[in-house]
Structure formats: C-alpha cells, structure tokens
Amino acid sequence: MPYIQDFSRNIAEFGFLTAMCGNTVLIYLTGWMTKQIQGPYKRMIIIFACLGLAFSVVEMLARPFVHSYNGAFVYFSLAREISGMEGFITFLLALYAGLYAALISFVAVQFIFRYFILNDQDIATMLFRGWKMIIWVVYALFFGALGLPGFPLWKEPSEKDPGQLQLRKSSAVFWCGTVSILLFQYVVMIFCGTSMHFQMVEKLKHFSSTHQRLQKQFFKTLVCQITVPTLLFHMPIVPVLSAPFLNLKISIQSGIIYSFFSLYPPIDSFLLMYIVSDYRNALSKLMSRNKQVYTGSNAFSTQVSVRMT
C-alpha cells in the first residue's frame, strides 16, 4: 500500500526536521547558556543530543521499512536514490538499529550517574569526570553494536533451508538481540530509578532548595525519557517482534510503527527543555535577546528611511 509508505515517510521527515531543530537548540543552550548544568551531566546531554542527530540523519538516508509476513518480518530500505548500493544500504540499516540501541543505553548511563550523584558524589566524580566519560560512550556504543548480528547476510533458499525458514531465523536473531539489549538497560534504569525514588527525600535534605529542585527535575526528565519510548515505540512493536516465535500468520506493512522511532530524539530534547527550569530561563533570555536585536534593527531602518526622505 503506497499510501502507508508515504505516510510513514512523512512522519520520518517530520521527526528529522524537529530533531535537527530541537537537538541543535539543546546543544547550544547546554554549551553556552545554561548556568546550573555543569560538569559531566552537561557533556552527557550534549553527547546524547549528538547521538540523536546521528540517528535522525541515518534514518533519512536509510529510509527503513518493515513488512511482517507469516511469522517473520522483512526489514528493508525504501531509499531509491541509493538502491544500487546494496552493501551501503545494509550498513545503514544496521547502523540505524545500532544507534537506537545506543540511545537507550546512554539513557541508562544517565540513570547510573544520577544514582551516584544522589548516593555518593565522590564515586560519581571518580567514574564520570574528564576522560572517563569516553568509557560510558563506549558502553552505549558497545550495546549498539550488539544489535548488528541481527542483520545477517541473506542466503539463497535451498531444500534444507528454504527462504521462509531463513527469514524466520533472521527475525528470531534480531528479536533476541534487540530484546536482550533493551531488557538489560531497563533493569539498570529500573534499579537506579527505584532506588533514587525512595531515597530522594532523605538524601536531598542536605542540599540547598535550588539544588533539590534541580535534582528532582533531572529525575523527572529521566523517567520521561524512558517512559515515552516504552509507551509509544516499544509496546506497539512487541506483537511484530513476537511473530517469529508465535508463528503468527499475518501480512501487514508494520513499517508505520517503526517510523515513529524517528520522533524519539526531538521528543527527548523538548522534554528536557520543558521540564528543567534552567533551559526555560535560557530560552527566555535567548528569545528576549533576539527580540531586542530585531527591534533595534527595525528602529535603525526606520531612522535611515526618515533621513532619506
């Protein structure tokens, strides 16, 4: 159904444009305009925003789409511009899935950081300060790379291994790899998040009211960062990923579900800028500054035109 593919493409393009705008603004505000967000967490936000930008760019190049058929699903590209470059397309499709796994993994890293900030700031400093941030980037990229075996080189059908059986095997490999990565990261986030929830009131008594408010906003942001993809992306895709194991006899273009994944980077950036007051203040200052510049240039133009007349 071409209209489903077109609608899926429109969603992806909207996600790309909003991700470019939202994550670029987020990087600028974090790097130059926020006052209370400093140190390792500032670098984490910038790194996460850059991963979101990379994910959006790869999504636009790869144009991934999925068709579920008879207990399996076919993961392919609709990028007609590079249709003759099969090896490059396969790489982009693998990179797309890997970057998404890396995004979720880096959210888990932020949970770990906030957990140690609340319980032992010395350990947080030791684990995340300076060059050690590279270790956590490698951590996220490592789990992203674990998703790559889910994209095997397709073999020609044979009597012993017909194409349908090979399709189901590949779907099962992708399913197991993806779910294993997500489950591990969810365990980390649930453990850290639950511990922070029950300890936050007691631990924050020793901090200033400003710091208490900021820590609560950061915690709320992290909860939203994992709740949104769970409800919007992961839960709807469970029936599709379960098809190889349940041997469901279906034939649907499920790519429309995957297209919503492109909305995760912009949603994440907008949530952060909305929840954390430091970003709202920075945005307000930025808009006021632009308004003053615009007003000043208009006044100058008016004065020039009056003198000329």
Short mmCIF file of C-alpha atoms in Angstrom, two decimals:
data_model
loop_
_atom_site.label_atom_id
_atom_site.label_comp_id
_atom_site.label_asym_id
_atom_site.label_seq_id
_atom_site.Cartn_x
_atom_site.Cartn_y
_atom_site.Cartn_z
CA MET A 1 0.00 0.00 0.00
CA PRO A 2 1.89 3.07 -1.23
CA TYR A 3 -0.10 5.49 0.91
CA ILE A 4 1.15 3.73 4.07
CA GLN A 5 4.72 4.10 2.90
CA ASP A 6 4.12 7.78 2.07
CA PHE A 7 2.56 8.42 5.48
CA SER A 8 5.46 6.63 7.14
CA ARG A 9 7.87 8.80 5.17
CA ASN A 10 6.04 11.98 6.22
CA ILE A 11 6.32 11.01 9.87
CA ALA A 12 10.03 10.29 9.48
CA GLU A 13 10.66 13.59 7.69
CA PHE A 14 8.78 15.48 10.41
CA GLY A 15 10.87 13.67 13.02
CA PHE A 16 14.07 14.55 11.16
CA LEU A 17 13.26 18.26 10.90
CA THR A 18 12.15 18.58 14.51
CA ALA A 19 15.20 16.59 15.68
CA MET A 20 17.54 18.88 13.76
CA CYS A 21 15.94 21.98 15.30
CA GLY A 22 15.36 20.65 18.81
CA ASN A 23 18.73 18.94 19.31
CA THR A 24 20.68 21.83 17.79
CA VAL A 25 18.98 24.29 20.14
CA LEU A 26 19.56 21.89 23.05
CA ILE A 27 23.28 21.64 22.29
CA TYR A 28 23.60 25.42 22.01
CA LEU A 29 21.72 26.09 25.25
CA THR A 30 23.64 23.40 27.14
CA GLY A 31 27.02 24.54 25.90
CA TRP A 32 26.66 28.31 26.23
CA MET A 33 23.54 29.49 28.02
CA THR A 34 22.70 27.22 30.97
CA LYS A 35 24.20 28.14 34.33
CA GLN A 36 23.25 25.31 36.66
CA ILE A 37 24.02 22.41 34.30
CA GLN A 38 27.76 21.87 34.52
CA GLY A 39 30.35 19.13 34.59
CA PRO A 40 29.73 15.54 33.47
CA TYR A 41 25.97 15.96 33.06
CA LYS A 42 26.47 18.81 30.61
CA ARG A 43 28.69 16.58 28.49
CA MET A 44 26.14 13.75 28.76
CA ILE A 45 23.35 15.94 27.42
CA ILE A 46 25.49 17.11 24.50
CA ILE A 47 26.61 13.55 23.69
CA PHE A 48 23.03 12.27 23.85
CA ALA A 49 21.85 15.09 21.59
CA CYS A 50 24.61 14.29 19.09
CA LEU A 51 23.58 10.62 19.09
CA GLY A 52 20.01 11.76 18.41
CA LEU A 53 21.20 13.88 15.47
CA ALA A 54 23.21 10.97 14.06
CA PHE A 55 20.21 8.65 14.43
CA SER A 56 17.97 11.11 12.55
CA VAL A 57 20.47 11.59 9.72
CA VAL A 58 20.97 7.82 9.28
CA GLU A 59 17.19 7.32 9.33
CA MET A 60 16.77 9.80 6.47
CA LEU A 61 19.50 8.09 4.44
CA ALA A 62 18.42 4.50 5.12
CA ARG A 63 14.64 5.09 4.96
CA PRO A 64 13.95 1.80 6.83
CA PHE A 65 10.65 -0.01 6.44
CA VAL A 66 9.30 -3.31 7.75
CA HIS A 67 6.82 -5.82 6.37
CA SER A 68 5.52 -8.57 8.66
CA TYR A 69 4.72 -11.80 6.86
CA ASN A 70 3.86 -15.31 8.09
CA GLY A 71 5.67 -15.40 11.39
CA ALA A 72 8.59 -13.26 10.24
CA PHE A 73 9.36 -9.73 9.20
CA VAL A 74 11.40 -8.25 6.39
CA TYR A 75 13.50 -5.22 7.25
CA PHE A 76 14.45 -3.26 4.13
CA SER A 77 15.13 0.20 2.72
CA LEU A 78 12.95 2.49 0.61
CA ALA A 79 15.88 4.71 -0.37
CA ARG A 80 15.55 4.70 -4.14
CA GLU A 81 18.40 7.20 -4.55
CA ILE A 82 20.95 4.57 -3.41
CA SER A 83 19.06 1.45 -4.49
CA GLY A 84 22.05 0.09 -6.39
CA MET A 85 24.39 0.26 -3.38
CA GLU A 86 23.21 -2.86 -1.53
CA GLY A 87 26.21 -3.12 0.78
CA PHE A 88 25.93 0.52 1.82
CA ILE A 89 22.18 0.18 2.40
CA THR A 90 22.73 -2.91 4.60
CA PHE A 91 25.29 -0.95 6.61
CA LEU A 92 22.89 1.99 7.05
CA LEU A 93 20.06 -0.29 8.20
CA ALA A 94 22.35 -1.93 10.73
CA LEU A 95 23.68 1.46 11.87
CA TYR A 96 20.14 2.77 12.29
CA ALA A 97 19.20 -0.05 14.68
CA GLY A 98 22.55 0.18 16.46
CA LEU A 99 22.21 3.90 17.09
CA TYR A 100 18.76 3.45 18.59
CA ALA A 101 20.12 0.79 20.96
CA ALA A 102 22.97 3.19 21.81
CA LEU A 103 20.45 5.96 22.60
CA ILE A 104 18.56 3.76 25.05
CA SER A 105 21.85 2.57 26.56
CA PHE A 106 23.01 6.15 27.11
CA VAL A 107 19.78 6.93 28.94
CA ALA A 108 20.76 4.10 31.29
CA VAL A 109 24.17 5.78 31.72
CA GLN A 110 22.42 8.96 32.84
CA PHE A 111 20.41 6.95 35.38
CA ILE A 112 23.65 5.49 36.73
CA PHE A 113 25.20 8.95 37.00
CA ARG A 114 22.20 10.45 38.83
CA TYR A 115 22.13 7.43 41.16
CA PHE A 116 25.72 8.01 42.25
CA ILE A 117 25.24 11.80 42.46
CA LEU A 118 22.47 11.18 44.96
CA ASN A 119 24.27 8.46 46.95
CA ASP A 120 27.99 9.22 46.69
CA GLN A 121 29.25 12.24 44.77
CA ASP A 122 32.87 11.15 45.18
CA ILE A 123 32.19 7.92 43.29
CA ALA A 124 30.23 9.86 40.66
CA THR A 125 33.20 12.18 40.18
CA MET A 126 35.61 9.25 40.01
CA LEU A 127 33.55 7.37 37.41
CA PHE A 128 32.42 10.22 35.17
CA ARG A 129 34.95 13.03 35.42
CA GLY A 130 37.07 14.09 32.44
CA TRP A 131 38.27 11.44 30.01
CA LYS A 132 36.32 8.72 31.84
CA MET A 133 33.20 9.88 30.01
CA ILE A 134 34.68 8.09 26.99
CA ILE A 135 34.19 4.79 28.83
CA TRP A 136 30.44 5.41 29.08
CA VAL A 137 30.20 6.42 25.45
CA VAL A 138 31.93 3.13 24.58
CA TYR A 139 29.43 1.38 26.87
CA ALA A 140 26.50 2.78 24.87
CA LEU A 141 28.16 2.10 21.51
CA PHE A 142 29.03 -1.45 22.59
CA PHE A 143 25.39 -2.31 23.21
CA GLY A 144 24.51 -0.58 19.97
CA ALA A 145 26.98 -2.82 18.16
CA LEU A 146 25.43 -5.93 19.73
CA GLY A 147 22.38 -5.33 17.57
CA LEU A 148 24.37 -5.73 14.35
CA PRO A 149 24.29 -9.58 14.30
CA GLY A 150 20.55 -9.24 13.73
CA PHE A 151 21.33 -8.28 10.12
CA PRO A 152 22.88 -11.43 8.63
CA LEU A 153 23.80 -11.83 5.03
CA TRP A 154 20.82 -13.48 3.38
CA LYS A 155 21.48 -16.94 1.95
CA GLU A 156 19.93 -18.36 -1.15
CA PRO A 157 16.95 -20.64 -0.42
CA SER A 158 17.63 -24.37 -0.54
CA GLU A 159 15.71 -27.55 0.12
CA LYS A 160 17.24 -27.93 3.56
CA ASP A 161 16.94 -24.25 4.42
CA PRO A 162 14.09 -22.66 2.44
CA GLY A 163 13.76 -18.90 2.24
CA GLN A 164 10.86 -18.77 4.70
CA LEU A 165 12.84 -20.71 7.31
CA GLN A 166 15.86 -18.45 6.81
CA LEU A 167 13.57 -15.42 7.18
CA ARG A 168 12.25 -16.70 10.49
CA LYS A 169 15.76 -17.46 11.74
CA SER A 170 16.89 -13.93 10.93
CA SER A 171 13.81 -12.45 12.60
CA ALA A 172 14.47 -14.53 15.69
CA VAL A 173 18.11 -13.42 15.85
CA PHE A 174 17.10 -9.77 15.54
CA TRP A 175 14.33 -10.21 18.12
CA CYS A 176 16.61 -11.89 20.67
CA GLY A 177 19.38 -9.33 20.21
CA THR A 178 17.10 -6.31 20.42
CA VAL A 179 15.07 -7.53 23.39
CA SER A 180 18.18 -8.63 25.31
CA ILE A 181 19.75 -5.20 24.94
CA LEU A 182 16.58 -3.36 25.92
CA LEU A 183 15.89 -5.65 28.88
CA PHE A 184 19.39 -5.20 30.27
CA GLN A 185 19.14 -1.41 30.03
CA TYR A 186 15.65 -1.46 31.56
CA VAL A 187 16.93 -3.49 34.52
CA VAL A 188 19.66 -0.89 35.09
CA MET A 189 17.22 2.02 34.82
CA ILE A 190 14.55 0.41 37.00
CA PHE A 191 17.07 -0.38 39.72
CA CYS A 192 18.60 3.11 39.73
CA GLY A 193 15.25 4.87 39.31
CA THR A 194 13.54 2.92 42.11
CA SER A 195 16.47 3.47 44.47
CA MET A 196 16.50 7.21 43.72
CA HIS A 197 12.74 7.47 44.19
CA PHE A 198 12.81 6.02 47.69
CA GLN A 199 16.00 7.81 48.79
CA MET A 200 15.49 11.21 47.19
CA VAL A 201 13.58 12.93 50.02
CA GLU A 202 16.09 11.86 52.66
CA LYS A 203 19.21 12.44 50.58
CA LEU A 204 18.20 15.89 49.32
CA LYS A 205 17.75 17.27 52.84
CA HIS A 206 21.45 18.07 52.88
CA PHE A 207 21.26 20.19 49.70
CA SER A 208 20.03 23.71 49.06
CA SER A 209 16.47 24.30 47.86
CA THR A 210 17.75 25.24 44.40
CA HIS A 211 19.78 22.04 44.14
CA GLN A 212 16.84 19.99 45.41
CA ARG A 213 14.57 21.41 42.73
CA LEU A 214 17.16 20.81 40.02
CA GLN A 215 17.76 17.19 41.07
CA LYS A 216 14.03 16.48 41.08
CA GLN A 217 13.72 17.99 37.60
CA PHE A 218 16.59 15.85 36.31
CA PHE A 219 14.99 12.72 37.81
CA LYS A 220 11.62 13.58 36.25
CA THR A 221 13.33 14.10 32.89
CA LEU A 222 15.00 10.68 33.03
CA VAL A 223 11.72 8.99 33.90
CA CYS A 224 10.05 10.70 30.92
CA GLN A 225 12.97 9.79 28.66
CA ILE A 226 12.32 6.10 29.18
CA THR A 227 8.54 6.18 29.66
CA VAL A 228 7.88 7.89 26.31
CA PRO A 229 9.72 5.35 24.10
CA THR A 230 8.26 2.49 26.13
CA LEU A 231 4.66 3.57 25.58
CA LEU A 232 4.98 4.99 22.05
CA PHE A 233 7.54 2.69 20.42
CA HIS A 234 8.42 -0.48 22.33
CA MET A 235 4.98 -1.69 23.40
CA PRO A 236 3.37 -1.30 19.93
CA ILE A 237 6.22 -3.18 18.30
CA VAL A 238 6.05 -6.21 20.65
CA PRO A 239 3.47 -8.10 18.52
CA VAL A 240 5.64 -7.66 15.42
CA LEU A 241 8.81 -8.85 17.18
CA SER A 242 6.91 -11.78 18.74
CA ALA A 243 5.62 -13.05 15.39
CA PRO A 244 8.64 -15.33 14.63
CA PHE A 245 8.18 -17.20 17.93
CA LEU A 246 4.39 -17.39 17.84
CA ASN A 247 4.34 -18.26 14.12
CA LEU A 248 1.61 -15.71 13.50
CA LYS A 249 0.07 -15.84 10.01
CA ILE A 250 -0.02 -12.15 9.22
CA SER A 251 0.88 -9.93 6.30
CA ILE A 252 0.96 -6.23 7.19
CA GLN A 253 3.18 -3.27 6.45
CA SER A 254 4.34 -2.68 10.02
CA GLY A 255 6.87 -0.06 8.95
CA ILE A 256 4.43 2.65 10.04
CA ILE A 257 5.24 1.64 13.63
CA TYR A 258 8.98 1.93 13.05
CA SER A 259 8.61 5.38 11.53
CA PHE A 260 7.55 6.71 14.93
CA PHE A 261 11.03 5.88 16.24
CA SER A 262 12.24 8.98 14.37
CA LEU A 263 10.22 11.09 16.83
CA TYR A 264 12.22 9.94 19.85
CA PRO A 265 15.19 12.38 19.53
CA PRO A 266 13.02 15.54 19.20
CA ILE A 267 10.61 14.39 21.93
CA ASP A 268 13.55 13.78 24.25
CA SER A 269 15.09 17.21 23.64
CA PHE A 270 11.79 19.06 24.03
CA LEU A 271 11.00 17.18 27.27
CA LEU A 272 14.36 18.17 28.74
CA MET A 273 13.98 21.82 27.77
CA TYR A 274 10.42 21.90 29.11
CA ILE A 275 10.99 20.15 32.46
CA VAL A 276 14.32 21.69 33.54
CA SER A 277 13.82 25.32 34.56
CA ASP A 278 17.38 26.27 33.62
CA TYR A 279 16.54 25.58 29.98
CA ARG A 280 13.30 27.54 30.16
CA ASN A 281 15.18 30.51 31.56
CA ALA A 282 17.87 30.19 28.89
CA LEU A 283 15.24 30.02 26.14
CA SER A 284 13.52 33.08 27.56
CA LYS A 285 16.79 35.02 27.55
CA LEU A 286 17.58 33.86 24.02
CA MET A 287 14.18 34.95 22.73
CA SER A 288 14.45 38.30 24.53
CA ARG A 289 17.89 38.89 23.03
CA ASN A 290 16.65 38.09 19.53
CA LYS A 291 13.65 40.36 20.05
CA GLN A 292 15.92 43.24 21.09
CA VAL A 293 18.14 42.70 18.05
CA TYR A 294 15.10 42.58 15.77
CA THR A 295 13.59 45.70 17.36
CA GLY A 296 16.90 47.53 17.19
CA SER A 297 17.40 46.75 13.50
CA ASN A 298 13.85 47.89 12.74
CA ALA A 299 14.45 51.15 14.57
CA PHE A 300 17.67 51.71 12.64
CA SER A 301 15.90 51.04 9.34
CA THR A 302 13.14 53.50 10.27
CA GLN A 303 15.63 56.22 11.14
CA VAL A 304 17.53 55.74 7.89
CA SER A 305 14.34 55.86 5.81
CA VAL A 306 13.18 59.03 7.59
CA ARG A 307 16.50 60.78 6.96
CA MET A 308 16.49 59.76 3.31
CA THR A 309 13.02 61.19 2.81
#
